[in-house]
Amino acid sequence: MSAQPLLVKQAMQAFRQGNYAAAKVLYQKAAQQYGAHLFKANLYLCDKYAGSSSKGLTAMPESMASQVDQAQRQLQETQQLLEHYYQRCQELEYQRLER
């Protein structure tokens, strides 16, 4: 395993555990190695949640919550369509074999 995925994985774990200061340090190291533009959002989130530790990640803006709901519905519809088309392909394959 290369150093970059391990470094980013550690930063992500620290962030998820609420250790935003440690996550920021790790993201800064990754940014130095691989480019600041890749980790700009991560660093911003570390700063944002470090300043508002009482909120944590549980407070989600309502607009983001509606986007999550919409994405979940779209994923479910896509899964249903995928299953439908798979079954239809199987039916057509059986019809072709019967001829």
Short mmCIF file of N, CA and C in Angstrom, two decimals:
data_model
loop_
_atom_site.label_atom_id
_atom_site.label_comp_id
_atom_site.label_asym_id
_atom_site.label_seq_id
_atom_site.Cartn_x
_atom_site.Cartn_y
_atom_site.Cartn_z
N MET A 1 0.85 -1.18 0.00
CA MET A 1 0.00 0.00 0.00
C MET A 1 0.89 1.23 0.00
N SER A 2 0.57 2.20 -0.84
CA SER A 2 1.39 3.40 -0.90
C SER A 2 1.08 4.30 0.29
N ALA A 3 1.93 5.29 0.51
CA ALA A 3 1.79 6.16 1.67
C ALA A 3 0.55 7.04 1.58
N GLN A 4 0.21 7.48 0.37
CA GLN A 4 -0.91 8.41 0.21
C GLN A 4 -2.23 7.82 0.69
N PRO A 5 -2.63 6.63 0.24
CA PRO A 5 -3.91 6.12 0.75
C PRO A 5 -3.90 5.92 2.26
N LEU A 6 -2.78 5.49 2.82
CA LEU A 6 -2.70 5.29 4.26
C LEU A 6 -2.82 6.63 4.99
N LEU A 7 -2.15 7.64 4.51
CA LEU A 7 -2.20 8.97 5.12
C LEU A 7 -3.62 9.53 5.06
N VAL A 8 -4.23 9.42 3.90
CA VAL A 8 -5.60 9.93 3.74
C VAL A 8 -6.58 9.11 4.57
N LYS A 9 -6.38 7.81 4.63
CA LYS A 9 -7.25 6.95 5.42
C LYS A 9 -7.16 7.32 6.90
N GLN A 10 -5.96 7.56 7.37
CA GLN A 10 -5.79 7.96 8.77
C GLN A 10 -6.46 9.30 9.03
N ALA A 11 -6.32 10.22 8.10
CA ALA A 11 -6.96 11.53 8.26
C ALA A 11 -8.48 11.39 8.29
N MET A 12 -8.99 10.56 7.41
CA MET A 12 -10.43 10.34 7.36
C MET A 12 -10.94 9.71 8.66
N GLN A 13 -10.20 8.75 9.19
CA GLN A 13 -10.61 8.12 10.44
C GLN A 13 -10.59 9.12 11.60
N ALA A 14 -9.56 9.94 11.64
CA ALA A 14 -9.48 10.96 12.69
C ALA A 14 -10.64 11.93 12.58
N PHE A 15 -10.99 12.32 11.37
CA PHE A 15 -12.10 13.23 11.15
C PHE A 15 -13.41 12.60 11.61
N ARG A 16 -13.64 11.36 11.24
CA ARG A 16 -14.87 10.67 11.63
C ARG A 16 -14.98 10.49 13.13
N GLN A 17 -13.85 10.39 13.82
CA GLN A 17 -13.85 10.24 15.27
C GLN A 17 -13.99 11.58 15.98
N GLY A 18 -14.01 12.65 15.21
CA GLY A 18 -14.15 13.97 15.80
C GLY A 18 -12.85 14.61 16.21
N ASN A 19 -11.73 14.00 15.85
CA ASN A 19 -10.41 14.56 16.16
C ASN A 19 -9.98 15.43 14.97
N TYR A 20 -10.58 16.61 14.88
CA TYR A 20 -10.40 17.47 13.72
C TYR A 20 -9.00 18.05 13.63
N ALA A 21 -8.36 18.29 14.76
CA ALA A 21 -6.99 18.84 14.74
C ALA A 21 -6.02 17.83 14.13
N ALA A 22 -6.12 16.58 14.55
CA ALA A 22 -5.25 15.54 14.00
C ALA A 22 -5.55 15.31 12.52
N ALA A 23 -6.83 15.33 12.18
CA ALA A 23 -7.21 15.15 10.78
C ALA A 23 -6.64 16.28 9.92
N LYS A 24 -6.68 17.49 10.44
CA LYS A 24 -6.16 18.63 9.68
C LYS A 24 -4.66 18.47 9.44
N VAL A 25 -3.93 18.05 10.45
CA VAL A 25 -2.48 17.86 10.29
C VAL A 25 -2.20 16.82 9.21
N LEU A 26 -2.93 15.73 9.25
CA LEU A 26 -2.72 14.67 8.26
C LEU A 26 -3.12 15.13 6.86
N TYR A 27 -4.23 15.85 6.75
CA TYR A 27 -4.62 16.38 5.44
C TYR A 27 -3.61 17.41 4.93
N GLN A 28 -3.02 18.19 5.83
CA GLN A 28 -1.99 19.14 5.41
C GLN A 28 -0.77 18.42 4.86
N LYS A 29 -0.38 17.32 5.49
CA LYS A 29 0.75 16.53 4.98
C LYS A 29 0.42 15.98 3.59
N ALA A 30 -0.78 15.47 3.43
CA ALA A 30 -1.20 14.94 2.14
C ALA A 30 -1.24 16.05 1.09
N ALA A 31 -1.68 17.24 1.50
CA ALA A 31 -1.75 18.37 0.57
C ALA A 31 -0.35 18.79 0.12
N GLN A 32 0.62 18.73 1.03
CA GLN A 32 1.99 19.08 0.67
C GLN A 32 2.56 18.08 -0.34
N GLN A 33 2.21 16.82 -0.17
CA GLN A 33 2.75 15.79 -1.04
C GLN A 33 2.05 15.73 -2.39
N TYR A 34 0.73 15.91 -2.40
CA TYR A 34 -0.03 15.60 -3.60
C TYR A 34 -0.78 16.79 -4.20
N GLY A 35 -0.70 17.93 -3.56
CA GLY A 35 -1.35 19.12 -4.10
C GLY A 35 -2.45 19.63 -3.20
N ALA A 36 -2.36 20.91 -2.90
CA ALA A 36 -3.32 21.52 -1.97
C ALA A 36 -4.73 21.49 -2.54
N HIS A 37 -4.87 21.57 -3.86
CA HIS A 37 -6.20 21.60 -4.46
C HIS A 37 -6.99 20.32 -4.19
N LEU A 38 -6.31 19.22 -3.94
CA LEU A 38 -6.98 17.95 -3.69
C LEU A 38 -7.58 17.86 -2.29
N PHE A 39 -7.06 18.65 -1.35
CA PHE A 39 -7.48 18.53 0.04
C PHE A 39 -8.05 19.82 0.60
N LYS A 40 -8.33 20.77 -0.27
CA LYS A 40 -8.84 22.07 0.17
C LYS A 40 -10.16 21.92 0.93
N ALA A 41 -11.07 21.11 0.40
CA ALA A 41 -12.36 20.92 1.06
C ALA A 41 -12.20 20.21 2.39
N ASN A 42 -11.31 19.23 2.44
CA ASN A 42 -11.08 18.51 3.69
C ASN A 42 -10.56 19.45 4.78
N LEU A 43 -9.62 20.30 4.42
CA LEU A 43 -9.06 21.24 5.39
C LEU A 43 -10.12 22.24 5.86
N TYR A 44 -10.96 22.68 4.92
CA TYR A 44 -12.04 23.59 5.27
C TYR A 44 -12.99 22.94 6.29
N LEU A 45 -13.35 21.68 6.03
CA LEU A 45 -14.26 20.99 6.95
C LEU A 45 -13.63 20.76 8.32
N CYS A 46 -12.34 20.48 8.34
CA CYS A 46 -11.66 20.34 9.64
C CYS A 46 -11.74 21.64 10.43
N ASP A 47 -11.47 22.76 9.76
CA ASP A 47 -11.57 24.06 10.43
C ASP A 47 -13.00 24.34 10.89
N LYS A 48 -13.95 24.05 10.02
CA LYS A 48 -15.35 24.34 10.32
C LYS A 48 -15.83 23.55 11.53
N TYR A 49 -15.57 22.26 11.55
CA TYR A 49 -16.08 21.44 12.65
C TYR A 49 -15.23 21.57 13.91
N ALA A 50 -13.99 21.97 13.79
CA ALA A 50 -13.17 22.19 14.98
C ALA A 50 -13.71 23.39 15.76
N GLY A 51 -14.24 24.37 15.04
CA GLY A 51 -14.79 25.55 15.69
C GLY A 51 -16.17 25.35 16.27
N SER A 52 -16.87 24.34 15.79
CA SER A 52 -18.23 24.09 16.27
C SER A 52 -18.37 22.65 16.70
N SER A 53 -17.57 22.25 17.67
CA SER A 53 -17.55 20.85 18.10
C SER A 53 -18.86 20.41 18.73
N SER A 54 -19.65 21.34 19.21
CA SER A 54 -20.92 20.94 19.81
C SER A 54 -21.91 20.46 18.76
N LYS A 55 -21.82 21.01 17.56
CA LYS A 55 -22.71 20.58 16.48
C LYS A 55 -22.28 19.24 15.93
N GLY A 56 -21.00 19.10 15.66
CA GLY A 56 -20.50 17.87 15.07
C GLY A 56 -21.03 17.68 13.67
N LEU A 57 -21.00 16.45 13.22
CA LEU A 57 -21.47 16.15 11.87
C LEU A 57 -22.96 15.83 11.84
N THR A 58 -23.63 15.87 12.98
CA THR A 58 -25.03 15.50 12.99
C THR A 58 -25.91 16.60 12.44
N ALA A 59 -25.48 17.84 12.53
CA ALA A 59 -26.29 18.94 12.03
C ALA A 59 -26.07 19.08 10.53
N MET A 60 -27.09 18.69 9.78
CA MET A 60 -27.00 18.73 8.33
C MET A 60 -27.97 19.80 7.83
N PRO A 61 -27.50 20.71 6.98
CA PRO A 61 -28.42 21.71 6.44
C PRO A 61 -29.59 21.03 5.74
N GLU A 62 -30.75 21.67 5.81
CA GLU A 62 -31.95 21.07 5.24
C GLU A 62 -31.82 20.86 3.73
N SER A 63 -31.15 21.78 3.05
CA SER A 63 -30.97 21.62 1.61
C SER A 63 -30.15 20.37 1.31
N MET A 64 -29.14 20.10 2.14
CA MET A 64 -28.32 18.91 1.94
C MET A 64 -29.13 17.65 2.26
N ALA A 65 -29.97 17.71 3.27
CA ALA A 65 -30.81 16.56 3.61
C ALA A 65 -31.75 16.22 2.47
N SER A 66 -32.31 17.24 1.84
CA SER A 66 -33.21 16.97 0.70
C SER A 66 -32.42 16.40 -0.48
N GLN A 67 -31.18 16.82 -0.66
CA GLN A 67 -30.35 16.26 -1.72
C GLN A 67 -30.03 14.80 -1.44
N VAL A 68 -29.80 14.47 -0.18
CA VAL A 68 -29.53 13.09 0.20
C VAL A 68 -30.76 12.22 -0.07
N ASP A 69 -31.94 12.73 0.30
CA ASP A 69 -33.17 11.99 0.05
C ASP A 69 -33.38 11.77 -1.44
N GLN A 70 -33.15 12.81 -2.21
CA GLN A 70 -33.31 12.71 -3.66
C GLN A 70 -32.32 11.70 -4.25
N ALA A 71 -31.11 11.71 -3.78
CA ALA A 71 -30.10 10.76 -4.27
C ALA A 71 -30.48 9.33 -3.90
N GLN A 72 -31.02 9.13 -2.71
CA GLN A 72 -31.44 7.79 -2.30
C GLN A 72 -32.60 7.29 -3.15
N ARG A 73 -33.56 8.17 -3.44
CA ARG A 73 -34.67 7.79 -4.31
C ARG A 73 -34.18 7.44 -5.71
N GLN A 74 -33.28 8.26 -6.21
CA GLN A 74 -32.74 8.02 -7.55
C GLN A 74 -31.97 6.70 -7.59
N LEU A 75 -31.22 6.40 -6.55
CA LEU A 75 -30.49 5.15 -6.47
C LEU A 75 -31.45 3.96 -6.46
N GLN A 76 -32.52 4.08 -5.70
CA GLN A 76 -33.51 3.00 -5.64
C GLN A 76 -34.17 2.80 -7.00
N GLU A 77 -34.53 3.89 -7.68
CA GLU A 77 -35.14 3.78 -9.01
C GLU A 77 -34.17 3.16 -10.00
N THR A 78 -32.93 3.55 -9.91
CA THR A 78 -31.91 3.00 -10.81
C THR A 78 -31.74 1.51 -10.58
N GLN A 79 -31.75 1.09 -9.33
CA GLN A 79 -31.63 -0.33 -9.00
C GLN A 79 -32.81 -1.10 -9.56
N GLN A 80 -34.01 -0.55 -9.43
CA GLN A 80 -35.20 -1.22 -9.96
C GLN A 80 -35.13 -1.35 -11.48
N LEU A 81 -34.70 -0.29 -12.15
CA LEU A 81 -34.56 -0.34 -13.60
C LEU A 81 -33.50 -1.35 -14.02
N LEU A 82 -32.42 -1.39 -13.30
CA LEU A 82 -31.36 -2.34 -13.61
C LEU A 82 -31.87 -3.77 -13.50
N GLU A 83 -32.61 -4.05 -12.44
CA GLU A 83 -33.17 -5.39 -12.28
C GLU A 83 -34.16 -5.71 -13.39
N HIS A 84 -35.00 -4.73 -13.77
CA HIS A 84 -35.97 -4.92 -14.85
C HIS A 84 -35.26 -5.26 -16.16
N TYR A 85 -34.24 -4.47 -16.50
CA TYR A 85 -33.55 -4.69 -17.77
C TYR A 85 -32.74 -5.98 -17.76
N TYR A 86 -32.23 -6.36 -16.62
CA TYR A 86 -31.53 -7.63 -16.53
C TYR A 86 -32.49 -8.79 -16.80
N GLN A 87 -33.66 -8.74 -16.18
CA GLN A 87 -34.65 -9.79 -16.40
C GLN A 87 -35.11 -9.82 -17.86
N ARG A 88 -35.28 -8.65 -18.43
CA ARG A 88 -35.71 -8.56 -19.84
C ARG A 88 -34.64 -9.15 -20.75
N CYS A 89 -33.40 -8.88 -20.49
CA CYS A 89 -32.30 -9.46 -21.28
C CYS A 89 -32.29 -10.98 -21.17
N GLN A 90 -32.54 -11.48 -19.97
CA GLN A 90 -32.60 -12.93 -19.80
C GLN A 90 -33.74 -13.54 -20.62
N GLU A 91 -34.90 -12.88 -20.59
CA GLU A 91 -36.05 -13.36 -21.37
C GLU A 91 -35.71 -13.38 -22.86
N LEU A 92 -35.10 -12.34 -23.35
CA LEU A 92 -34.75 -12.27 -24.77
C LEU A 92 -33.71 -13.32 -25.13
N GLU A 93 -32.80 -13.57 -24.25
CA GLU A 93 -31.79 -14.60 -24.49
C GLU A 93 -32.44 -15.98 -24.60
N TYR A 94 -33.39 -16.26 -23.70
CA TYR A 94 -34.10 -17.55 -23.75
C TYR A 94 -34.92 -17.67 -25.04
N GLN A 95 -35.55 -16.56 -25.45
CA GLN A 95 -36.30 -16.58 -26.71
C GLN A 95 -35.39 -16.86 -27.89
N ARG A 96 -34.24 -16.27 -27.87
CA ARG A 96 -33.29 -16.46 -28.97
C ARG A 96 -32.81 -17.91 -29.00
N LEU A 97 -32.61 -18.51 -27.86
CA LEU A 97 -32.15 -19.90 -27.80
C LEU A 97 -33.24 -20.88 -28.24
N GLU A 98 -34.50 -20.52 -28.05
CA GLU A 98 -35.61 -21.39 -28.44
C GLU A 98 -35.76 -21.48 -29.95
N ARG A 99 -35.31 -20.51 -30.69
CA ARG A 99 -35.47 -20.51 -32.15
C ARG A 99 -34.53 -21.43 -32.84
#
